[in-house]
Coordinates of N, CA and C in Angstrom, one line a residue:
X3 N 0.9 -5.7 11.6 CA 2.3 -6.1 11.4 C 3.2 -5.0 10.8
X4 N 4.4 -4.8 11.3 CA 5.2 -3.7 10.7 C 6.0 -4.2 9.5
X5 N 6.3 -3.2 8.6 CA 7.0 -3.5 7.4 C 8.3 -4.3 7.7
X6 N 9.1 -3.9 8.7 CA 10.4 -4.6 8.9 C 10.1 -6.1 9.3
X7 N 9.0 -6.4 10.0 CA 8.6 -7.8 10.3 C 8.2 -8.5 9.0
X8 N 7.5 -7.9 8.1 CA 7.1 -8.5 6.9 C 8.3 -8.9 6.1
X9 N 9.3 -7.9 6.0 CA 10.5 -8.2 5.2 C 11.3 -9.3 5.8
X10 N 11.4 -9.3 7.1 CA 12.2 -10.3 7.8 C 11.6 -11.7 7.7
X11 N 10.2 -11.7 8.0 CA 9.6 -13.0 7.9 C 9.6 -13.7 6.6
X12 N 9.4 -12.8 5.5 CA 9.5 -13.4 4.2 C 10.8 -13.9 3.8
X13 N 11.9 -13.3 4.3 CA 13.2 -13.7 4.1 C 13.5 -15.0 4.8
X14 N 13.2 -15.0 6.1 CA 13.4 -16.2 6.9 C 12.7 -17.4 6.4
X15 N 11.5 -17.2 5.9 CA 10.6 -18.4 5.4 C 11.3 -19.2 4.3
X16 N 12.2 -18.5 3.6 CA 12.9 -19.2 2.5 C 13.9 -20.3 3.0
X17 N 14.3 -20.2 4.3 CA 15.3 -21.1 4.8 C 14.8 -22.0 5.9
X18 N 13.5 -22.0 6.1 CA 12.9 -22.9 7.1 C 12.7 -24.3 6.5
X19 N 12.7 -25.4 7.4 CA 12.3 -26.7 6.9 C 10.8 -26.6 6.6
X20 N 10.3 -27.6 5.9 CA 8.8 -27.6 5.5 C 8.0 -27.9 6.8
X21 N 6.8 -27.2 6.8 CA 5.8 -27.5 7.9 C 5.3 -29.0 7.7
X22 N 5.0 -29.6 8.8 CA 4.9 -29.1 10.2 C 6.1 -29.3 11.1
X23 N 7.2 -28.8 10.7 CA 8.4 -28.9 11.5 C 8.3 -28.1 12.8
X24 N 9.1 -28.6 13.8 CA 9.1 -27.9 15.1 C 10.1 -26.7 15.0
X25 N 9.6 -25.5 15.4 CA 10.5 -24.3 15.4 C 10.4 -23.6 16.7
X26 N 11.6 -23.3 17.2 CA 11.8 -22.6 18.5 C 12.4 -21.2 18.2
X27 N 11.7 -20.1 18.7 CA 12.2 -18.8 18.5 C 12.8 -18.3 19.8
X28 N 14.1 -17.9 19.7 CA 14.8 -17.3 20.9 C 14.6 -15.8 20.8
X29 N 14.0 -15.2 21.9 CA 13.7 -13.8 21.9 C 12.5 -13.5 21.0
X30 N 11.4 -14.1 21.3 CA 10.2 -14.0 20.4 C 9.4 -12.7 20.6
X31 N 9.8 -11.8 21.5 CA 9.1 -10.6 21.6 C 7.6 -10.9 22.0
X32 N 6.7 -10.2 21.3 CA 5.3 -10.4 21.5 C 4.7 -11.6 20.8
X33 N 5.5 -12.4 20.1 CA 5.1 -13.6 19.5 C 4.6 -13.4 18.1
X34 N 4.9 -12.3 17.4 CA 4.4 -12.1 16.1 C 4.8 -13.1 15.1
X35 N 6.1 -13.4 15.1 CA 6.6 -14.4 14.1 C 6.1 -15.8 14.4
X36 N 6.0 -16.1 15.7 CA 5.5 -17.4 16.1 C 4.0 -17.6 15.6
X37 N 3.2 -16.6 15.7 CA 1.8 -16.7 15.2 C 1.8 -16.8 13.7
X38 N 2.7 -16.1 13.0 CA 2.8 -16.1 11.6 C 3.2 -17.6 11.1
X39 N 4.2 -18.2 11.8 CA 4.6 -19.5 11.5 C 3.5 -20.6 11.8
X40 N 2.8 -20.4 12.9 CA 1.8 -21.3 13.3 C 0.7 -21.3 12.2
X41 N 0.4 -20.1 11.7 CA -0.6 -20.0 10.6 C -0.2 -20.8 9.3
X42 N 1.1 -20.9 9.2 CA 1.6 -21.7 8.0 C 1.8 -23.2 8.3
X43 N 1.4 -23.6 9.5 CA 1.4 -25.0 9.8 C 2.6 -25.5 10.6
X44 N 3.4 -24.7 11.1 CA 4.6 -25.1 11.9 C 4.1 -25.3 13.4
X45 N 4.9 -26.2 14.1 CA 4.7 -26.4 15.5 C 5.7 -25.5 16.2
X46 N 5.2 -24.4 16.8 CA 6.0 -23.4 17.3 C 6.1 -23.2 18.8
X47 N 7.2 -22.8 19.3 CA 7.3 -22.4 20.7 C 8.5 -21.4 20.8
X48 N 8.6 -20.7 21.9 CA 9.7 -19.7 22.0 C 9.9 -19.2 23.4
X49 N 10.9 -18.3 23.5 CA 11.2 -17.7 24.8 C 11.4 -16.3 24.6
X50 N 11.2 -15.5 25.7 CA 11.5 -14.1 25.8 C 11.9 -13.7 27.2
X51 N 12.9 -12.8 27.3 CA 13.4 -12.4 28.6 C 12.6 -11.2 29.2
X52 N 11.7 -10.6 28.4 CA 10.9 -9.5 28.9 C 9.6 -10.0 29.3
X53 N 9.2 -9.9 30.6 CA 8.0 -10.6 31.1 C 6.8 -9.9 30.5
X54 N 6.8 -8.6 30.2 CA 5.7 -7.9 29.6 C 5.4 -8.5 28.2
X55 N 6.4 -8.7 27.5 CA 6.3 -9.3 26.1 C 5.8 -10.7 26.2
X56 N 6.3 -11.5 27.2 CA 5.8 -12.8 27.4 C 4.3 -12.9 27.6
X57 N 3.8 -12.0 28.5 CA 2.4 -11.9 28.7 C 1.6 -11.6 27.5
X58 N 2.1 -10.7 26.6 CA 1.5 -10.3 25.4 C 1.4 -11.6 24.5
X59 N 2.5 -12.3 24.4 CA 2.6 -13.5 23.5 C 1.7 -14.6 24.0
X60 N 1.6 -14.7 25.3 CA 0.8 -15.8 25.9 C -0.7 -15.5 25.8
X61 N -1.1 -14.2 25.5 CA -2.5 -13.9 25.3 C -3.1 -14.6 24.2
X62 N -2.3 -15.1 23.2 CA -2.9 -15.9 22.1 C -2.4 -17.3 22.0
X63 N -1.2 -17.5 22.7 CA -0.6 -18.9 22.6 C -1.2 -19.9 23.6
X64 N -0.9 -21.1 23.3 CA -1.4 -22.2 24.2 C -0.4 -22.2 25.4
X65 N -0.8 -22.7 26.6 CA 0.0 -22.7 27.8 C 1.4 -23.4 27.5
X66 N 2.4 -22.8 28.0 CA 3.8 -23.3 27.9 C 4.4 -23.1 26.5
X67 N 3.6 -22.5 25.5 CA 4.2 -22.3 24.2 C 5.2 -21.2 24.2
X68 N 5.0 -20.2 25.1 CA 5.9 -19.1 25.2 C 6.4 -19.1 26.7
X69 N 7.7 -19.1 26.9 CA 8.2 -19.2 28.2 C 9.1 -18.0 28.5
X70 N 9.2 -17.6 29.8 CA 10.1 -16.5 30.2 C 11.5 -17.1 30.4
X71 N 12.5 -16.8 29.6 CA 13.8 -17.3 29.7 C 14.9 -16.5 29.0
X72 N 16.1 -16.5 29.6 CA 17.2 -15.8 29.0 C 17.8 -16.7 27.9
X73 N 18.1 -16.1 26.7 CA 18.6 -16.8 25.6 C 20.0 -17.5 25.8
X74 N 20.7 -17.1 26.9 CA 22.0 -17.8 27.2 C 21.8 -19.0 28.1
X75 N 20.6 -19.3 28.6 CA 20.3 -20.4 29.4 C 18.9 -20.9 29.1
X76 N 18.8 -21.7 28.0 CA 17.5 -22.1 27.6 C 17.0 -23.4 28.3
X77 N 15.8 -23.5 28.8 CA 15.4 -24.7 29.5 C 14.8 -25.7 28.5
X78 N 15.6 -26.1 27.6 CA 15.1 -27.0 26.5 C 16.1 -28.2 26.4
X79 N 15.6 -29.3 25.9 CA 16.4 -30.5 25.7 C 17.4 -30.3 24.6
X80 N 18.5 -31.0 24.6 CA 19.5 -31.0 23.6 C 18.9 -31.6 22.3
X81 N 19.3 -31.1 21.1 CA 19.0 -31.7 19.8 C 17.5 -32.0 19.7
X82 N 16.7 -31.0 20.0 CA 15.2 -31.3 20.0 C 14.5 -30.7 18.9
X83 N 14.8 -29.5 18.4 CA 14.0 -28.8 17.4 C 14.5 -29.0 16.0
X84 N 13.5 -29.0 15.1 CA 13.9 -29.1 13.6 C 14.5 -27.8 13.2
X85 N 14.2 -26.7 13.8 CA 14.7 -25.4 13.4 C 14.7 -24.5 14.7
X86 N 15.8 -23.7 14.8 CA 15.8 -22.7 15.9 C 16.1 -21.4 15.2
X87 N 15.4 -20.4 15.6 CA 15.6 -19.1 14.9 C 15.6 -18.0 16.0
X88 N 16.2 -16.8 15.6 CA 16.3 -15.7 16.5 C 16.3 -14.4 15.6
X89 N 15.4 -13.5 15.8 CA 15.3 -12.3 14.9 C 15.8 -11.0 15.6
X90 N 16.9 -10.5 15.1 CA 17.4 -9.2 15.6 C 17.5 -9.2 17.1
X91 N 18.1 -10.2 17.7 CA 18.2 -10.3 19.2 C 19.7 -10.2 19.6
X92 N 20.6 -10.8 18.8 CA 22.0 -11.0 19.2 C 22.6 -9.6 19.5
X93 N 22.2 -8.6 18.7 CA 22.8 -7.2 18.9 C 22.4 -6.6 20.3
X94 N 21.4 -7.2 20.9 CA 20.9 -6.7 22.2 C 21.6 -7.5 23.4
X95 N 22.4 -8.5 23.0 CA 23.1 -9.4 24.0 C 24.5 -8.7 24.2
X96 N 24.9 -8.7 25.5 CA 26.2 -8.1 25.8 C 27.3 -8.9 25.0
X97 N 28.3 -8.3 24.5 CA 29.3 -9.0 23.7 C 29.9 -10.2 24.4
X98 N 30.2 -10.2 25.7 CA 30.8 -11.3 26.4 C 29.8 -12.5 26.5
X99 N 28.5 -12.3 26.2 CA 27.5 -13.4 26.3 C 27.1 -13.9 25.0
X100 N 27.6 -13.3 23.9 CA 27.1 -13.7 22.6 C 27.4 -15.1 22.2
X101 N 28.6 -15.6 22.5 CA 28.9 -17.0 22.1 C 28.1 -18.0 22.9
X102 N 27.8 -17.7 24.2 CA 26.9 -18.5 24.9 C 25.5 -18.6 24.3
X103 N 25.0 -17.4 23.8 CA 23.7 -17.3 23.2 C 23.7 -18.2 21.9
X104 N 24.7 -18.1 21.1 CA 24.8 -19.0 19.9 C 24.9 -20.4 20.3
X105 N 25.7 -20.8 21.3 CA 25.9 -22.1 21.8 C 24.5 -22.8 22.1
X106 N 23.7 -22.0 22.8 CA 22.4 -22.5 23.2 C 21.5 -22.7 22.0
X107 N 21.5 -21.8 21.1 CA 20.7 -22.0 19.9 C 21.1 -23.3 19.2
X108 N 22.4 -23.6 19.0 CA 22.8 -24.8 18.4 C 22.6 -26.0 19.2
X109 N 22.7 -25.9 20.5 CA 22.5 -27.0 21.4 C 21.1 -27.6 21.3
X110 N 20.1 -26.8 21.2 CA 18.7 -27.3 21.2 C 18.2 -27.7 19.8
X111 N 19.1 -27.5 18.7 CA 18.7 -27.8 17.4 C 19.2 -29.2 17.0
X112 N 18.3 -30.0 16.4 CA 18.7 -31.4 16.0 C 19.8 -31.3 15.0
X113 N 20.7 -32.3 15.0 CA 21.7 -32.5 13.9 C 20.9 -32.6 12.6
X114 N 21.3 -31.9 11.6 CA 20.5 -31.9 10.3 C 19.4 -30.8 10.3
X115 N 19.2 -30.2 11.5 CA 18.2 -29.2 11.6 C 18.7 -27.8 11.1
X116 N 17.8 -26.9 11.0 CA 18.1 -25.5 10.4 C 18.3 -24.6 11.6
X117 N 19.3 -23.7 11.4 CA 19.5 -22.5 12.3 C 19.4 -21.3 11.4
X118 N 18.5 -20.4 11.8 CA 18.3 -19.2 11.0 C 18.3 -18.0 12.0
X119 N 19.2 -17.1 11.7 CA 19.5 -16.0 12.6 C 19.5 -14.7 11.8
X120 N 18.8 -13.6 12.3 CA 19.0 -12.3 11.7 C 19.6 -11.4 12.7
X121 N 20.5 -10.6 12.3 CA 21.3 -9.7 13.2 C 21.5 -8.3 12.6
X122 N 21.3 -7.3 13.4 CA 21.5 -5.9 13.0 C 22.9 -5.6 13.3
X123 N 23.7 -5.4 12.2 CA 25.1 -5.2 12.3 C 25.6 -3.8 12.0
X124 N 24.9 -3.0 11.3 CA 25.4 -1.7 10.8 C 24.6 -0.5 11.3
X125 N 25.2 0.4 11.9 CA 24.6 1.7 12.2 C 24.7 2.6 11.0
X126 N 23.9 2.4 10.0 CA 24.0 3.1 8.8 C 23.5 4.5 8.9
X127 N 23.7 5.3 7.9 CA 23.2 6.7 7.9 C 21.7 6.7 8.0
X128 N 21.0 5.8 7.3 CA 19.6 5.7 7.4 C 19.1 5.3 8.8
X129 N 19.9 4.5 9.5 CA 19.6 4.1 10.9 C 19.7 5.4 11.7
X130 N 20.7 6.2 11.5 CA 20.9 7.4 12.3 C 19.7 8.4 12.0
X131 N 19.4 8.5 10.8 CA 18.3 9.4 10.4 C 17.0 8.9 11.0
X132 N 16.8 7.6 11.0 CA 15.6 7.0 11.7 C 15.5 7.6 13.1
X133 N 16.6 7.5 13.9 CA 16.6 7.9 15.3 C 16.3 9.4 15.4
X134 N 16.9 10.2 14.6 CA 16.7 11.6 14.6 C 15.3 12.0 14.3
X135 N 14.7 11.4 13.3 CA 13.3 11.7 12.9 C 12.3 11.2 13.9
X136 N 12.6 10.1 14.5 CA 11.7 9.5 15.5 C 11.7 10.4 16.7
X137 N 12.9 10.9 17.1 CA 13.0 11.8 18.2 C 12.3 13.1 18.0
X138 N 12.4 13.6 16.8 CA 11.7 14.9 16.5 C 10.2 14.7 16.5
X139 N 9.8 13.5 16.0 CA 8.3 13.3 15.9 C 7.6 13.0 17.2
X140 N 8.4 12.3 18.1 CA 7.7 11.8 19.4 C 8.3 12.3 20.6
X141 N 9.5 12.9 20.6 CA 10.2 13.5 21.8 C 10.9 12.4 22.6
X142 N 11.0 11.2 22.1 CA 11.7 10.1 22.7 C 12.3 9.1 21.7
X143 N 13.1 8.2 22.2 CA 13.6 7.1 21.3 C 13.0 5.8 21.8
X144 N 12.7 4.9 20.9 CA 12.3 3.6 21.4 C 13.4 2.8 22.1
X145 N 13.0 2.0 23.1 CA 14.0 1.3 23.9 C 15.0 0.5 23.1
X146 N 14.5 -0.2 22.0 CA 15.3 -1.0 21.2 C 16.4 -0.2 20.5
X147 N 16.1 1.0 20.2 CA 17.0 1.9 19.5 C 18.1 2.4 20.5
X148 N 17.7 2.6 21.7 CA 18.6 3.0 22.8 C 19.6 1.9 23.0
X149 N 19.2 0.7 23.0 CA 20.1 -0.4 23.3 C 21.0 -0.6 22.1
X150 N 20.6 -0.3 20.9 CA 21.5 -0.3 19.7 C 22.7 0.7 19.9
X151 N 22.3 1.8 20.5 CA 23.4 2.8 20.7 C 24.3 2.5 21.9
X152 N 23.8 1.9 22.9 CA 24.5 1.6 24.1 C 25.4 0.3 24.0
X153 N 24.9 -0.7 23.3 CA 25.6 -2.0 23.2 C 26.4 -2.0 21.9
X154 N 27.7 -2.4 21.9 CA 28.4 -2.5 20.7 C 27.8 -3.5 19.7
X155 N 27.7 -3.2 18.5 CA 27.1 -4.1 17.5 C 28.0 -5.3 17.3
X156 N 27.4 -6.5 17.0 CA 28.2 -7.6 16.6 C 29.0 -7.4 15.3
X157 N 30.0 -8.2 15.1 CA 30.8 -8.1 13.9 C 30.5 -9.3 13.0
X158 N 30.4 -9.1 11.7 CA 30.0 -10.2 10.8 C 31.0 -11.4 10.8
X159 N 32.3 -11.1 10.9 CA 33.2 -12.2 10.7 C 33.2 -13.3 11.8
X160 N 33.1 -12.9 13.1 CA 32.9 -14.0 14.2 C 31.7 -14.8 14.0
X161 N 30.6 -14.2 13.6 CA 29.3 -14.9 13.4 C 29.5 -15.9 12.2
X162 N 30.1 -15.4 11.1 CA 30.3 -16.2 9.9 C 31.2 -17.4 10.3
X163 N 32.3 -17.2 11.0 CA 33.2 -18.3 11.4 C 32.4 -19.3 12.3
X164 N 31.6 -18.8 13.2 CA 30.9 -19.7 14.1 C 30.0 -20.6 13.2
X165 N 29.2 -20.0 12.3 CA 28.3 -20.8 11.5 C 29.1 -21.8 10.6
X166 N 30.2 -21.4 10.1 CA 30.9 -22.3 9.2 C 31.6 -23.4 9.9
X167 N 31.8 -23.3 11.2 CA 32.4 -24.4 12.0 C 31.3 -25.4 12.4
X168 N 30.0 -25.0 12.5 CA 29.0 -25.8 13.0 C 27.9 -26.2 12.0
X169 N 28.0 -25.6 10.8 CA 26.9 -25.8 9.8 C 27.5 -26.2 8.4
X170 N 26.6 -26.8 7.6 CA 26.9 -26.9 6.2 C 25.8 -26.0 5.5
X171 N 26.1 -25.8 4.2 CA 25.2 -25.0 3.4 C 24.9 -23.6 4.0
X172 N 26.0 -23.0 4.5 CA 25.8 -21.7 5.2 C 25.5 -20.6 4.1
X173 N 24.5 -19.8 4.4 CA 24.2 -18.6 3.6 C 24.2 -17.4 4.4
X174 N 24.7 -16.3 3.9 CA 24.7 -15.0 4.6 C 24.2 -14.0 3.6
X175 N 23.0 -13.4 4.0 CA 22.3 -12.5 3.1 C 22.1 -11.1 3.8
X176 N 22.6 -10.0 3.2 CA 22.3 -8.7 3.7 C 20.9 -8.3 3.3
X177 N 20.2 -7.6 4.3 CA 18.9 -7.1 4.0 C 18.6 -5.9 4.9
X178 N 17.4 -5.3 4.8 CA 16.9 -4.2 5.5 C 17.6 -2.9 5.2
X179 N 17.2 -2.3 4.1 CA 17.8 -1.1 3.6 C 17.0 0.2 3.9
X180 N 17.3 1.2 3.2 CA 16.7 2.5 3.5 C 15.2 2.6 3.4
X181 N 14.6 2.0 2.3 CA 13.2 2.1 2.1 C 12.5 1.3 3.3
X182 N 13.0 0.2 3.6 CA 12.4 -0.6 4.8 C 12.4 0.3 6.0
X183 N 13.5 0.9 6.3 CA 13.6 1.7 7.5 C 12.6 2.9 7.5
X184 N 12.5 3.5 6.3 CA 11.6 4.7 6.1 C 10.1 4.2 6.4
X185 N 9.7 3.1 5.9 CA 8.4 2.6 6.1 C 8.2 2.2 7.6
X186 N 9.3 1.6 8.2 CA 9.2 1.2 9.6 C 9.1 2.5 10.5
X187 N 9.8 3.5 10.1 CA 9.8 4.8 10.9 C 8.3 5.4 10.9
X188 N 7.7 5.4 9.7 CA 6.4 5.9 9.6 C 5.4 5.1 10.4
X189 N 5.6 3.8 10.4 CA 4.6 3.0 11.2 C 4.8 3.1 12.7
X190 N 6.1 3.2 13.1 CA 6.4 3.3 14.5 C 5.9 4.7 15.1
X191 N 6.1 5.7 14.3 CA 5.7 7.1 14.7 C 4.1 7.1 14.8
X192 N 3.5 6.4 13.8 CA 2.1 6.3 13.7 C 1.5 5.6 15.0
X193 N 2.2 4.5 15.3 CA 1.8 3.7 16.5 C 2.0 4.6 17.8
X194 N 3.1 5.3 17.9 CA 3.3 6.1 19.1 C 2.3 7.2 19.2
X195 N 1.7 7.7 18.1 CA 0.7 8.7 18.1 C -0.7 8.1 18.1
X196 N -0.8 6.8 18.1 CA -2.2 6.2 18.1 C -2.8 6.2 16.7
X197 N -2.1 6.4 15.6 CA -2.6 6.5 14.3 C -2.6 5.1 13.6
X198 N -3.4 4.2 14.1 CA -3.2 2.8 13.7 C -3.7 2.5 12.3
X199 N -4.6 3.4 11.8 CA -5.1 3.3 10.4 C -3.9 3.5 9.4
X200 N -2.9 4.4 9.8 CA -1.8 4.6 9.0 C -0.9 3.4 8.9
X201 N -0.8 2.7 10.0 CA 0.0 1.4 10.0 C -0.6 0.4 9.0
X202 N -1.9 0.3 9.0 CA -2.6 -0.6 8.0 C -2.4 -0.1 6.6
X203 N -2.4 1.2 6.4 CA -2.3 1.7 5.0 C -0.9 1.4 4.5
X204 N 0.1 1.6 5.3 CA 1.5 1.3 4.9 C 1.7 -0.1 4.5
X205 N 1.0 -1.0 5.2 CA 1.1 -2.4 4.9 C 0.6 -2.8 3.5
X206 N -0.3 -1.9 3.0 CA -0.8 -2.2 1.7 C 0.2 -2.0 0.6
X207 N 1.3 -1.2 0.9 CA 2.3 -1.0 0.0 C 3.6 -1.8 0.2
X208 N 3.4 -2.9 1.0 CA 4.6 -3.7 1.4 C 5.2 -4.4 0.2
X209 N 4.6 -4.4 -1.0 CA 5.2 -5.0 -2.2 C 6.5 -4.2 -2.5
X210 N 6.6 -3.0 -2.1 CA 7.8 -2.2 -2.3 C 9.1 -2.8 -1.7
X211 N 8.8 -3.4 -0.5 CA 10.0 -4.0 0.3 C 9.7 -5.5 0.6
X212 N 9.1 -6.2 -0.4 CA 8.6 -7.5 -0.1 C 9.7 -8.5 0.3
X213 N 10.8 -8.5 -0.4 CA 11.9 -9.4 0.0 C 13.2 -8.7 0.2
X214 N 13.6 -7.8 -0.7 CA 14.9 -7.1 -0.6 C 14.7 -5.6 -0.9
X215 N 15.5 -4.8 -0.3 CA 15.5 -3.4 -0.6 C 16.9 -3.0 -1.1
X216 N 17.0 -2.6 -2.3 CA 18.3 -2.4 -2.9 C 18.8 -1.0 -2.8
X217 N 18.1 -0.1 -2.0 CA 18.5 1.3 -1.8 C 19.3 1.4 -0.5
X218 N 20.5 1.8 -0.6 CA 21.3 2.1 0.5 C 22.0 0.9 1.1
X219 N 23.0 1.2 2.0 CA 23.7 0.1 2.7 C 22.8 -0.6 3.7
X220 N 22.9 -1.9 3.7 CA 22.0 -2.7 4.6 C 22.4 -2.6 6.0
X221 N 21.4 -2.6 6.9 CA 21.7 -2.6 8.3 C 21.9 -4.0 8.9
X222 N 21.2 -5.0 8.3 CA 21.1 -6.3 8.9 C 21.5 -7.4 8.0
X223 N 21.8 -8.6 8.6 CA 22.2 -9.8 7.8 C 21.4 -11.0 8.3
X224 N 21.1 -11.9 7.4 CA 20.6 -13.2 7.8 C 21.7 -14.2 7.7
X225 N 21.8 -15.1 8.7 CA 22.7 -16.2 8.7 C 21.9 -17.5 8.8
X226 N 22.1 -18.4 7.9 CA 21.4 -19.7 7.9 C 22.3 -20.8 7.5
X227 N 22.0 -22.0 8.1 CA 22.8 -23.2 7.9 C 22.1 -24.4 8.4
X228 N 22.7 -25.6 8.0 CA 22.2 -26.9 8.5 C 23.2 -27.4 9.6
X229 N 22.7 -27.6 10.8 CA 23.6 -28.0 11.9 C 24.2 -29.4 11.6
X230 N 25.6 -29.4 11.7 CA 26.3 -30.7 11.6 C 27.0 -31.1 12.9
X231 N 27.2 -30.1 13.8 CA 27.8 -30.4 15.1 C 27.5 -29.4 16.1

């Protein structure tokens, strides 16, 4: 597991209902957070728009636990899940579809249920250095980074207003700073070069970035609230 995932998962866990609540993850990638939540006793399911990532997630999940679906059109019942979450996905959604994406997340969450969202909002200096160093080390950029460059990042105010209209007890927390990104860079470069022992070594020092990183401007924000409408 990568440092940025550890930081994000630890932060998200503070805002989840207690297990064994039902949790649906929109844009679950390879299912890393779903597996982490399942180990903590949650009843988890999720969707992903990339068929290759769905196959990876389904390699460990039970049938139908991970489905191929677009986050703007979820094949789920209204008001069904105790909690719906999405980790660093909204910034990869085209601006004109972001409200539909949020509408779907809220539609499938029970009234009184939790909505927890993390969003990458700032192309900070450390983010730009990450790209430059990764390119120098590997000769290419990761696809997620390219999408960050190509797609305009979300703005904090519209997301804040959306949550405040539909939730109570709204919390907005900045996270993911320079040290997190430096550790993430080292691990991603190590993975690209097949140095998987280095990935494990860096995870032994995750206490450095366990919950918050106070160095540098934060790239990302967590939005959490209890659905009221």
